[in-house]
Tab-separated table of N, CA and C in Angstrom:
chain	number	residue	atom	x	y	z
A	1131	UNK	N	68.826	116.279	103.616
A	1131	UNK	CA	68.931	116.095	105.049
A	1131	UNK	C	69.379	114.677	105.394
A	1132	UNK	N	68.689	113.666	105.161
A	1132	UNK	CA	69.206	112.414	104.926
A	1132	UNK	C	70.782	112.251	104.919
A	1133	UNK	N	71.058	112.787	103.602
A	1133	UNK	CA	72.768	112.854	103.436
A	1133	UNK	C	73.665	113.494	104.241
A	1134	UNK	N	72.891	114.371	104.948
A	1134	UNK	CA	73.970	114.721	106.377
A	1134	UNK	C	73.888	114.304	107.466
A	1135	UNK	N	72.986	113.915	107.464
A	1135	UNK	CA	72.776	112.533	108.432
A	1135	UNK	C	73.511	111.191	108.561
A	1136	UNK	N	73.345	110.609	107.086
A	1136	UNK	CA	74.787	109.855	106.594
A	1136	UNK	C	75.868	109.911	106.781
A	1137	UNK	N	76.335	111.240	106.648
A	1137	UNK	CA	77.762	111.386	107.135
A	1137	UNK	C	78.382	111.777	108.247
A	1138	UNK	N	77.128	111.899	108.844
A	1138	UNK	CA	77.604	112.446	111.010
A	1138	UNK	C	77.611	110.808	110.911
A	1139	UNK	N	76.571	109.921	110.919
A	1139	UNK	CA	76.533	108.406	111.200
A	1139	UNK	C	78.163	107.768	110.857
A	1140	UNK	N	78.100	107.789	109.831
A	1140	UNK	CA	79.555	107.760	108.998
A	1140	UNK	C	80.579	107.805	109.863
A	1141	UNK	N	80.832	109.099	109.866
A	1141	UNK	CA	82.035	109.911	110.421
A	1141	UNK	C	81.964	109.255	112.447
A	1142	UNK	N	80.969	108.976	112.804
A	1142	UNK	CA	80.544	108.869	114.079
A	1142	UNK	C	81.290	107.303	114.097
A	1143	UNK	N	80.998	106.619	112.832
A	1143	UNK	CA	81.242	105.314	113.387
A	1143	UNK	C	82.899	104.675	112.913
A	1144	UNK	N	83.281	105.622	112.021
A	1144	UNK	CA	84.670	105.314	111.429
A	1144	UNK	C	85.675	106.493	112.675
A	1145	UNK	N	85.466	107.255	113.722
A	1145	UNK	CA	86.130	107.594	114.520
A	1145	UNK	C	86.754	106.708	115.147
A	1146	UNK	N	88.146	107.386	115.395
A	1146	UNK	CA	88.587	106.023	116.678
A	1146	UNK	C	88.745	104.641	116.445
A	1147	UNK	N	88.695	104.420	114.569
A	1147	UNK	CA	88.522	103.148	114.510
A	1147	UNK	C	90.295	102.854	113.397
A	1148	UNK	N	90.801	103.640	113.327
A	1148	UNK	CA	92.039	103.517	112.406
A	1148	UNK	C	92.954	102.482	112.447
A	1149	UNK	N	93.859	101.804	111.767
A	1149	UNK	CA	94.238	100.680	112.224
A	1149	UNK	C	95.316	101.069	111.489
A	1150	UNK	N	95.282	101.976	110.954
A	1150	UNK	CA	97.020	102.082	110.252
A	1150	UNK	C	97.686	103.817	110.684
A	1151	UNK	N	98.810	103.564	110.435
A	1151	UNK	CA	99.459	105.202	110.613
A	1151	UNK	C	100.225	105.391	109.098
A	1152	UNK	N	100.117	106.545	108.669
A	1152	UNK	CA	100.615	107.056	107.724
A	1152	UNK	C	101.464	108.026	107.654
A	1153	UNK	N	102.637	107.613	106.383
A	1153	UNK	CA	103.487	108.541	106.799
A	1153	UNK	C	103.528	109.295	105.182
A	1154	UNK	N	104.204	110.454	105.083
A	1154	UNK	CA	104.368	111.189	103.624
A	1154	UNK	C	105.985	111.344	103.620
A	1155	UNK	N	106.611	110.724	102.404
A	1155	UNK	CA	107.630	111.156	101.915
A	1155	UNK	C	108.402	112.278	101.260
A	1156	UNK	N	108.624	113.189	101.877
A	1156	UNK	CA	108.621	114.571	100.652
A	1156	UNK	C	110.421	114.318	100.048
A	1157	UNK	N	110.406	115.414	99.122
A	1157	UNK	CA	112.385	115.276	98.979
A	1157	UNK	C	112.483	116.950	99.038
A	1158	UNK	N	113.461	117.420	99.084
A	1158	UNK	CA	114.477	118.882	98.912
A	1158	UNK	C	115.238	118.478	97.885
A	1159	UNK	N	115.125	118.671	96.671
A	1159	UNK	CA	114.255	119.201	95.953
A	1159	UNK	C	113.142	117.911	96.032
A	1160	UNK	N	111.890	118.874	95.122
A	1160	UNK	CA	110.945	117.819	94.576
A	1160	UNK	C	111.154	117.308	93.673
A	1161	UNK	N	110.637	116.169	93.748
A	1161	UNK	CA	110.911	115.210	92.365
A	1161	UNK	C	111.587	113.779	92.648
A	1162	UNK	N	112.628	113.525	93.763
A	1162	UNK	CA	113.373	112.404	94.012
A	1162	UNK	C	112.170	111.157	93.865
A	1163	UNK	N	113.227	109.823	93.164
A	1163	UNK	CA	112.427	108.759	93.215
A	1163	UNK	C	112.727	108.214	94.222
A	1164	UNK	N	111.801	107.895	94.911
A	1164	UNK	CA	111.676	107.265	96.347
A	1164	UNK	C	111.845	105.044	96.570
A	1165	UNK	N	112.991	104.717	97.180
A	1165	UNK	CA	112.798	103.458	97.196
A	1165	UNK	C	113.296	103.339	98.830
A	1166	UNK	N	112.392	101.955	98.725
A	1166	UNK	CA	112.628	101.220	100.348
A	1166	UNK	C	113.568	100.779	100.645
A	1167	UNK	N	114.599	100.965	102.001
A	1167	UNK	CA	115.442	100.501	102.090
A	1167	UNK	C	115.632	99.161	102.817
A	1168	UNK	N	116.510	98.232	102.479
A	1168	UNK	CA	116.502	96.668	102.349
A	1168	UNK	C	115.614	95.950	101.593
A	1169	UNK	N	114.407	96.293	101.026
A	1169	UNK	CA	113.817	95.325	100.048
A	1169	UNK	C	113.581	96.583	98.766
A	1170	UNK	N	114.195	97.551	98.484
A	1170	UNK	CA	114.274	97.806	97.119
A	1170	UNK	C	112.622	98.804	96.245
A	1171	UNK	N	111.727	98.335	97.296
A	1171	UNK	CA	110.063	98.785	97.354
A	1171	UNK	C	110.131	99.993	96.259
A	1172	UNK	N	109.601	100.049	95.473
A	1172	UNK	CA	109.352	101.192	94.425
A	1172	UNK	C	108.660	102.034	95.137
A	1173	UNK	N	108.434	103.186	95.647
A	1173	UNK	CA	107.771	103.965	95.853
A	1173	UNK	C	106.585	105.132	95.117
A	1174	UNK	N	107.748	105.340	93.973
A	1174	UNK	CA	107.671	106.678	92.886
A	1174	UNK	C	108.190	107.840	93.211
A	1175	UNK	N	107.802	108.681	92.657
A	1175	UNK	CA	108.612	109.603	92.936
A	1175	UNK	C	107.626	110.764	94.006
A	1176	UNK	N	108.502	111.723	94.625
A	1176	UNK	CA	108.030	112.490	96.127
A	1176	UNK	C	107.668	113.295	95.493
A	1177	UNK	N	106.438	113.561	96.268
A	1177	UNK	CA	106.196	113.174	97.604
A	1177	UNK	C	105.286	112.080	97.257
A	1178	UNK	N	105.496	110.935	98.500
A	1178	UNK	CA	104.344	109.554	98.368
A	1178	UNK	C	104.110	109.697	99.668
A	1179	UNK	N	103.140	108.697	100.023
A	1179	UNK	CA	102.163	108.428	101.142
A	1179	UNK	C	102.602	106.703	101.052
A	1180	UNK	N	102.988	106.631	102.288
A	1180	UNK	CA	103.199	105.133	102.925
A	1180	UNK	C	102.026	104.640	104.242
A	1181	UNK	N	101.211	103.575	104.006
A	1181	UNK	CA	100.585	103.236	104.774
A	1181	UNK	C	101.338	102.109	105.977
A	1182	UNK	N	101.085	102.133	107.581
A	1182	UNK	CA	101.505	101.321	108.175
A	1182	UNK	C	100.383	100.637	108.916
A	1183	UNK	N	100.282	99.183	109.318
A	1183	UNK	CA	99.514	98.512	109.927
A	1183	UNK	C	99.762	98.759	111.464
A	1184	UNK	N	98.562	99.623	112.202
A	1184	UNK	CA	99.126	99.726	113.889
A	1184	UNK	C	99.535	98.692	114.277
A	1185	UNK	N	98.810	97.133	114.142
A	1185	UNK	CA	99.315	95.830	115.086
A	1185	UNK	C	100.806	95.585	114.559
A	1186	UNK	N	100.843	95.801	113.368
A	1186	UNK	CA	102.608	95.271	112.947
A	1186	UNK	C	103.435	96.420	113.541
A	1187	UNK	N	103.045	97.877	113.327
A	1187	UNK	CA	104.215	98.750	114.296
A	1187	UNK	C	104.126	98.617	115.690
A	1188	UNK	N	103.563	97.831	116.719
A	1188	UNK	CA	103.278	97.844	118.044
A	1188	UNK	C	104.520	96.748	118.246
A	1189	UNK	N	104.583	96.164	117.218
A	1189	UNK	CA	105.880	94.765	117.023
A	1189	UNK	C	107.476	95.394	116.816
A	1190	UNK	N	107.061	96.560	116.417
A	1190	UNK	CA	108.562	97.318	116.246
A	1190	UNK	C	108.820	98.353	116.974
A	1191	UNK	N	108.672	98.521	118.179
A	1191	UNK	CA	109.098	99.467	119.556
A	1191	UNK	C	110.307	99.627	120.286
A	1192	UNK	N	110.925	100.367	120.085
A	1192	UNK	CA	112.091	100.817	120.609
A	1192	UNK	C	112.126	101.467	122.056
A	1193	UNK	N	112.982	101.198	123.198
A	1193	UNK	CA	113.554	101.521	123.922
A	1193	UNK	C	112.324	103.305	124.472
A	1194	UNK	N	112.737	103.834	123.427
A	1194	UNK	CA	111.890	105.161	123.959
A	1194	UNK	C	110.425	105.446	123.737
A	1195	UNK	N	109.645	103.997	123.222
A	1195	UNK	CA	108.563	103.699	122.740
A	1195	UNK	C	108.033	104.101	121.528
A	1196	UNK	N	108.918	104.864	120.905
A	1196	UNK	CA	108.942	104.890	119.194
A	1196	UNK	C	108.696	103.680	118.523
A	1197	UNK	N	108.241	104.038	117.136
A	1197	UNK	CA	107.771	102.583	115.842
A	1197	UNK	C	108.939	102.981	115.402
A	1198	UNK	N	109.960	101.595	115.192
A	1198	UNK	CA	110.834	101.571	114.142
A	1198	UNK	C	110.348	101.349	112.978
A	1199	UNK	N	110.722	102.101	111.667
A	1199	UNK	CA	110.178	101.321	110.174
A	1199	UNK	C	111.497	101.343	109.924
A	1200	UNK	N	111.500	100.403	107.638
A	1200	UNK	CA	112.532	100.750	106.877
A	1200	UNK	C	112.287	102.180	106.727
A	1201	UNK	N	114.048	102.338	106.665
A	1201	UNK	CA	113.669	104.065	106.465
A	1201	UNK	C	113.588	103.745	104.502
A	1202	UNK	N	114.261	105.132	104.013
A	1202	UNK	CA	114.041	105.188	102.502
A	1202	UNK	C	115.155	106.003	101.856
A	1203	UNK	N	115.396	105.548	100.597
A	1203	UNK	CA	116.000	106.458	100.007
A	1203	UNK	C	115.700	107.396	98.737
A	1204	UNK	N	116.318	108.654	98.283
A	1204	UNK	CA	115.633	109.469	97.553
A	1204	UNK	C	116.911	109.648	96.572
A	1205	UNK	N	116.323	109.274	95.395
A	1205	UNK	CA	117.997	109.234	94.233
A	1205	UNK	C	116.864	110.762	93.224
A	1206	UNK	N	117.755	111.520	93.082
A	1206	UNK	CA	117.334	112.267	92.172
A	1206	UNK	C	117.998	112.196	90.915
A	1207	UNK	N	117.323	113.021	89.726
A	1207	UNK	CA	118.198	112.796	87.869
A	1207	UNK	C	119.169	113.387	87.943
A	1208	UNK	N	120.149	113.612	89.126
A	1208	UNK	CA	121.360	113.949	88.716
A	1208	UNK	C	122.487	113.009	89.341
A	1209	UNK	N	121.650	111.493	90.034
A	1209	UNK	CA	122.097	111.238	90.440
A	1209	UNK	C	121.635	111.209	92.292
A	1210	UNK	N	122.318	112.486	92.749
A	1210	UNK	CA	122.643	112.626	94.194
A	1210	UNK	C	121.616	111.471	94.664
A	1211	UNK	N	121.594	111.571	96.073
A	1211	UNK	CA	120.754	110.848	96.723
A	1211	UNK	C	120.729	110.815	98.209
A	1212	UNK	N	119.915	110.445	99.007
A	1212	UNK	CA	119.919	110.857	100.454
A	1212	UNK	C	119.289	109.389	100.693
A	1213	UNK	N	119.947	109.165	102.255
A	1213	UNK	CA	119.186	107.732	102.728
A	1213	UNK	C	118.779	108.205	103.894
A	1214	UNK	N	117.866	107.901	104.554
A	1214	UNK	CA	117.132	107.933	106.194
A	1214	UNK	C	117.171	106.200	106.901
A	1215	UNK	N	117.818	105.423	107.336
A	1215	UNK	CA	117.256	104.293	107.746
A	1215	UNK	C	118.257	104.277	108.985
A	1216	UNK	N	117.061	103.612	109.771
A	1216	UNK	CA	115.717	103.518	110.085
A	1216	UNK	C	114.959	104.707	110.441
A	1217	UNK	N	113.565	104.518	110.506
A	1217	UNK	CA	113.155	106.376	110.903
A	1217	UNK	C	112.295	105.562	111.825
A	1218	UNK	N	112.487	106.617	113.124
A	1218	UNK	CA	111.913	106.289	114.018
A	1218	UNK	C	110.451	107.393	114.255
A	1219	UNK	N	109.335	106.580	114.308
A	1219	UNK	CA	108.008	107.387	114.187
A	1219	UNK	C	107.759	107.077	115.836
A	1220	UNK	N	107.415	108.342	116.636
A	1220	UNK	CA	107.523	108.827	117.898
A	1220	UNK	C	105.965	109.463	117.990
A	1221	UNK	N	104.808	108.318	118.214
A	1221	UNK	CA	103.452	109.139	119.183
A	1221	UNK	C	102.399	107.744	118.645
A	1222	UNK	N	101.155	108.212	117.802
A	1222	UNK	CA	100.395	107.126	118.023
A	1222	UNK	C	100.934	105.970	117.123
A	1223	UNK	N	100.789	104.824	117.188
A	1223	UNK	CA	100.480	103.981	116.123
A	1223	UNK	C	99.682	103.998	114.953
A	1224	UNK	N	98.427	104.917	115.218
A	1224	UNK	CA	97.860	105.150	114.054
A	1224	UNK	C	98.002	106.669	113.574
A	1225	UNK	N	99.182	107.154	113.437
A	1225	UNK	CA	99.413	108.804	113.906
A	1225	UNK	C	99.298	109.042	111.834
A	1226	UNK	N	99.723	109.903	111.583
A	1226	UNK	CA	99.964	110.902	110.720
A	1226	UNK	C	101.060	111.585	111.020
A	1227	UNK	N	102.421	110.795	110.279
A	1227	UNK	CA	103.843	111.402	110.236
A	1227	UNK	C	103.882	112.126	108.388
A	1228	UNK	N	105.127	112.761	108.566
A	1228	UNK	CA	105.908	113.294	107.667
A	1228	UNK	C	107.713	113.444	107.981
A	1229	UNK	N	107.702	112.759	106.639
A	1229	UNK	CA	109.297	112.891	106.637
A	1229	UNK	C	109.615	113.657	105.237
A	1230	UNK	N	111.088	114.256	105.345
A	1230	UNK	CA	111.682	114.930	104.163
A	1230	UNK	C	113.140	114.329	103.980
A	1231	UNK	N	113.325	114.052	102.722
A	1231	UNK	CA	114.723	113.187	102.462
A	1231	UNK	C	115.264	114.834	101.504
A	1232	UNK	N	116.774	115.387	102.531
A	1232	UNK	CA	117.272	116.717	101.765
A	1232	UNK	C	118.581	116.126	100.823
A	1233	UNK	N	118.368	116.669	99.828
A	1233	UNK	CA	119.356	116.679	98.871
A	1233	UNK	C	120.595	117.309	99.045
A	1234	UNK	N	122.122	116.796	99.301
A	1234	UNK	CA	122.883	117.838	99.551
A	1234	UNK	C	123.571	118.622	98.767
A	1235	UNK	N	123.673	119.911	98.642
A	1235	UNK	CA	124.023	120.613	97.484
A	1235	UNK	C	125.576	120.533	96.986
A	1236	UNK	N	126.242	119.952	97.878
A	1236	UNK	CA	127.767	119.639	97.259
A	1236	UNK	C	127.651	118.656	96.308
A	1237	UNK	N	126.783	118.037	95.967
A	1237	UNK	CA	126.552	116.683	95.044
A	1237	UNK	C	126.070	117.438	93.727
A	1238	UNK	N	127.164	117.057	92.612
A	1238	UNK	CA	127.501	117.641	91.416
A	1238	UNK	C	125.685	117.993	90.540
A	1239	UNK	N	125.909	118.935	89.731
A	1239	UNK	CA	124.439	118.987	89.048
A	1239	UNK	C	122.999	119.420	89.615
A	1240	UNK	N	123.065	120.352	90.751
A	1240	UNK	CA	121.957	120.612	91.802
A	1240	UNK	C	121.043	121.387	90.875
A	1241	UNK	N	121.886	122.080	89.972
A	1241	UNK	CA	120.784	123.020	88.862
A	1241	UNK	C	119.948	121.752	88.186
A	1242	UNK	N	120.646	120.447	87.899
A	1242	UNK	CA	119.420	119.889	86.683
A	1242	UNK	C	118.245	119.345	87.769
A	1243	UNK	N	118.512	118.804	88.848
A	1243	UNK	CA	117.559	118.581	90.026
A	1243	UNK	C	116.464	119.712	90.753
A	1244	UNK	N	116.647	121.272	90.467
A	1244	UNK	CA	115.959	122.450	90.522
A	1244	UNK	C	115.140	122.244	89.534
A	1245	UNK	N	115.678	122.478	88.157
A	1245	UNK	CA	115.019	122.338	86.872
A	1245	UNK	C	114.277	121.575	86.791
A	1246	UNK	N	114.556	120.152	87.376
A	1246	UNK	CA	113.314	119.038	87.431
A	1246	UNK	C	112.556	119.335	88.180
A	1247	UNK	N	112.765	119.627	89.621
A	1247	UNK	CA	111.845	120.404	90.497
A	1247	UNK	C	110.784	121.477	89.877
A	1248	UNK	N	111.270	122.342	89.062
A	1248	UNK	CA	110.185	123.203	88.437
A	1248	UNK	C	109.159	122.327	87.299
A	1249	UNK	N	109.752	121.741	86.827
A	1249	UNK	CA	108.977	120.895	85.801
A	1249	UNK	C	107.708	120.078	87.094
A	1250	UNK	N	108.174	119.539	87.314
A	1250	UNK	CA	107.659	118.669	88.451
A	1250	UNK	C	106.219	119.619	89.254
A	1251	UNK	N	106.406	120.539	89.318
A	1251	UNK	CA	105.711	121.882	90.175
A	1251	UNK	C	104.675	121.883	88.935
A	1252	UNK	N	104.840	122.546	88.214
A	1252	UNK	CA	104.477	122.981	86.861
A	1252	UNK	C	103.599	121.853	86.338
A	1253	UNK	N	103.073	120.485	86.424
A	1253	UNK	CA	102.762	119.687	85.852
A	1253	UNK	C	101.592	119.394	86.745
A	1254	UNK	N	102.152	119.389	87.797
A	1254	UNK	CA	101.455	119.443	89.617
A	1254	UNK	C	100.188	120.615	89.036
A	1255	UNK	N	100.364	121.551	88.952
A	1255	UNK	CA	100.128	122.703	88.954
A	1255	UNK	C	98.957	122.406	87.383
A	1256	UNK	N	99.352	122.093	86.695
A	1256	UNK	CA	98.762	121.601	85.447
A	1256	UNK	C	97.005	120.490	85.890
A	1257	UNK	N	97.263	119.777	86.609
A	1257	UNK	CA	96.800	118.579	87.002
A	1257	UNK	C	95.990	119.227	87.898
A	1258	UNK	N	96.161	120.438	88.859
A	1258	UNK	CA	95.101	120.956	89.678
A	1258	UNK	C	94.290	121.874	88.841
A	1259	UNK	N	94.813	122.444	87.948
A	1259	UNK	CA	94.079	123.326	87.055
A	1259	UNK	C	92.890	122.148	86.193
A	1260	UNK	N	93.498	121.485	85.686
A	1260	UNK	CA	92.511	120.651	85.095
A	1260	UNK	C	91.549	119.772	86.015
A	1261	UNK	N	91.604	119.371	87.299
A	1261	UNK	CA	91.242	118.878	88.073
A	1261	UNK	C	89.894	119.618	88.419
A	1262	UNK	N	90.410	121.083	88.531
A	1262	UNK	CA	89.261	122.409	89.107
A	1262	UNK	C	88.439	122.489	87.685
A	1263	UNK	N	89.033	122.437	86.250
A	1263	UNK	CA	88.087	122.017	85.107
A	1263	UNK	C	87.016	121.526	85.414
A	1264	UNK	N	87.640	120.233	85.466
A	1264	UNK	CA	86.202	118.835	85.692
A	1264	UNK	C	85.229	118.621	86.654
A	1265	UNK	N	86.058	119.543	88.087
A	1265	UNK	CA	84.742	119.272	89.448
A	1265	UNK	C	83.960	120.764	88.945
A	1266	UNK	N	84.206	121.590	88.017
A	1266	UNK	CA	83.407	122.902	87.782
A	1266	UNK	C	82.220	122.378	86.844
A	1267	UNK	N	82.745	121.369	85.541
A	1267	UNK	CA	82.388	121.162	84.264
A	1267	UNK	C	81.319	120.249	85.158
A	1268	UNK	N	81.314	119.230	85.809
A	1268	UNK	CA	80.349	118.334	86.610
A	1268	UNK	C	79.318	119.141	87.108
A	1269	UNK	N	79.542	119.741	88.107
A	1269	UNK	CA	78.628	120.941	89.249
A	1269	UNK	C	78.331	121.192	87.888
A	1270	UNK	N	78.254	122.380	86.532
A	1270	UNK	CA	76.992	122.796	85.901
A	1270	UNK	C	76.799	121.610	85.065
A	1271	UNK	N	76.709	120.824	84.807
A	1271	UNK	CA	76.113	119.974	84.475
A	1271	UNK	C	75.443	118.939	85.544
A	1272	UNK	N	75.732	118.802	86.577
A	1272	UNK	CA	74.902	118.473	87.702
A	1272	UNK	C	73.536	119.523	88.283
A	1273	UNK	N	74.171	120.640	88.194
A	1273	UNK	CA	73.007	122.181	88.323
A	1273	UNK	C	72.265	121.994	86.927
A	1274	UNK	N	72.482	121.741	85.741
A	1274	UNK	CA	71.340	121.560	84.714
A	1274	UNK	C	70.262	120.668	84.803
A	1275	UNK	N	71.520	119.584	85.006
A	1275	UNK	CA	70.208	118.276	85.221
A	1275	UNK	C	69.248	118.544	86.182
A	1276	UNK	N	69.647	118.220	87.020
A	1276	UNK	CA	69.082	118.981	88.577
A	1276	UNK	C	67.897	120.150	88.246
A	1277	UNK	N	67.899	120.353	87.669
A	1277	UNK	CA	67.141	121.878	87.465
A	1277	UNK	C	66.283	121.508	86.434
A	1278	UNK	N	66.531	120.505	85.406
A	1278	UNK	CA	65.596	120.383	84.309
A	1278	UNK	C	64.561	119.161	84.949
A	1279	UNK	N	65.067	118.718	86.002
A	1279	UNK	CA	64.236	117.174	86.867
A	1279	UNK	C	63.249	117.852	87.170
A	1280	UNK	N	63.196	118.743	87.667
A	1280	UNK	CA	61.632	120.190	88.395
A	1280	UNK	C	60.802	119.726	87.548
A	1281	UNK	N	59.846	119.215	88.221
A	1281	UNK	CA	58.311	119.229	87.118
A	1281	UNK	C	57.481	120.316	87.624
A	1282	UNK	N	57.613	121.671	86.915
A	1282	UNK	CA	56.368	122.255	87.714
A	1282	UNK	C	54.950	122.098	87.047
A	1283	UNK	N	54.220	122.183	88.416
A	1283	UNK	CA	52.551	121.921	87.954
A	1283	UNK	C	51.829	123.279	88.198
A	1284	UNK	N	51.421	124.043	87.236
A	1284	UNK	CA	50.620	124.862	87.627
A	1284	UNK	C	48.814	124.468	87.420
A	1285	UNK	N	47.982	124.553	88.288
A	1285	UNK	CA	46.612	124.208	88.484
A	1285	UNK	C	46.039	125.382	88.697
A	1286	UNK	N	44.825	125.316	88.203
A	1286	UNK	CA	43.841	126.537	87.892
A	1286	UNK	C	42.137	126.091	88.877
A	1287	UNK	N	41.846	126.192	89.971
A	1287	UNK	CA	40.381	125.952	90.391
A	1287	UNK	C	39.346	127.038	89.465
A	1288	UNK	N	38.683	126.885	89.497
A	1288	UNK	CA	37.203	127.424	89.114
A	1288	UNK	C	35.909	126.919	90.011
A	1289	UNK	N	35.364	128.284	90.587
A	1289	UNK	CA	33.669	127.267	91.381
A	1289	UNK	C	32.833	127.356	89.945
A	1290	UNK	N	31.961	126.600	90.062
A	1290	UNK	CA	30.817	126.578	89.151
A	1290	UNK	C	30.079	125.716	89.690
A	1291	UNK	N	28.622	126.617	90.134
A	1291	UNK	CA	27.624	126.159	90.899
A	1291	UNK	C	28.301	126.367	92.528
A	1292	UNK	N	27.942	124.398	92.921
A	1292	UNK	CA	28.102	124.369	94.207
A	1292	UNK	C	29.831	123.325	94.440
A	1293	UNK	N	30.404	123.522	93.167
A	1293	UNK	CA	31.455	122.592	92.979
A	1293	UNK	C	32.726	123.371	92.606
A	1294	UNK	N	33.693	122.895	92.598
A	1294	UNK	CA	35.220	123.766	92.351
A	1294	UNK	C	35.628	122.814	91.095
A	1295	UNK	N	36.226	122.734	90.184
A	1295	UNK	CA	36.702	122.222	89.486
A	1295	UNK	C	38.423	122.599	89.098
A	1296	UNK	N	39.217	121.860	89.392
A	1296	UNK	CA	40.670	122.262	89.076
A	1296	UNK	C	41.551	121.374	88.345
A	1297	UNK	N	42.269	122.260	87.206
A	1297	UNK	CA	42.587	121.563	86.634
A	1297	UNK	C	44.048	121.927	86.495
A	1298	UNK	N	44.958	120.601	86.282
A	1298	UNK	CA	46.586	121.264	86.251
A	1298	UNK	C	47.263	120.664	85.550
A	1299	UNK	N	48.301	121.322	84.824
A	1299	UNK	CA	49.391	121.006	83.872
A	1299	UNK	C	50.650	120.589	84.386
């Protein structure tokens, strides 16, 4: 009880208090390595999560009250590549955007960029399977421990005379 208590308190006091907006990078296909455009920023490869500071995007407002950022670019292993710059993020400052950088299919080799895409899926896919392993393998071994901590006491009274006597294991 305590612990849900904790986390209404928690949750009660980290509301309303965000100071950054975040955005997610995806690509068409999956897999593109993701870099920043004008300073080069490694990203990794898509989909990534970019954090923004609300007071620094309140500094980059455009005309229709949009956050200007660097936009990004997405080079995939065959090459191709797609650029977005600038991307204009349109609502809160501390919002939750998503962007998608599309690959265009006239750009030679789209099969080895699929193929990576499946690999890419497949590994993803690997990593949640093993993931669901370890939070399963924890829980019964958290349910053992948990369960072997129980001290039970069983106690036995007896009257004799004008007295009770009880005794427990």
């Amino acid at each position: 009880m305590i612990n849900i208590i904790s986390a209404i308190i928690s949750i009660a006091i980290c509301t309303g208090c965000s100071t950054q907006a975040t955005m997610a990078v995806y690509s068409q296909p999956e897999g593109a390595y993701i870099t920043e455009v004008g300073t080069g920023k490694s990203w990794g490869m898509a989909p990534v999560s970019v954090a923004y500071n609300a007071a620094a995007l309140k500094q980059h407002v455009n005309s229709e009250g949009c956050y200007l950022v660097k936009g990004f670019k997405a080079q995939w292993v065959s090459g191709a590549s797609s650029l977005l710059d600038p991307i204009k993020l349109c609502g809160s400052a501390t919002g939750n955007y998503n962007i998608s950088l599309a690959r265009e299919a006239s750009h030679p080799n789209l099969e080895k960029d699929l193929q990576f895409a499946l690999q890419v899926q497949s590994i993803n896919a690997q990593r949640r399977q093993a993931q669901a392993a370890s939070d399963s393998a924890a829980a019964a071994l958290w349910s053992a421990w948990s369960t072997s901590q129980q001290n039970n006491i069983n106690c036995t009274s007896t009257p004799i005379g004008d007295s009770v006597y009880t005794n427990c294991k």
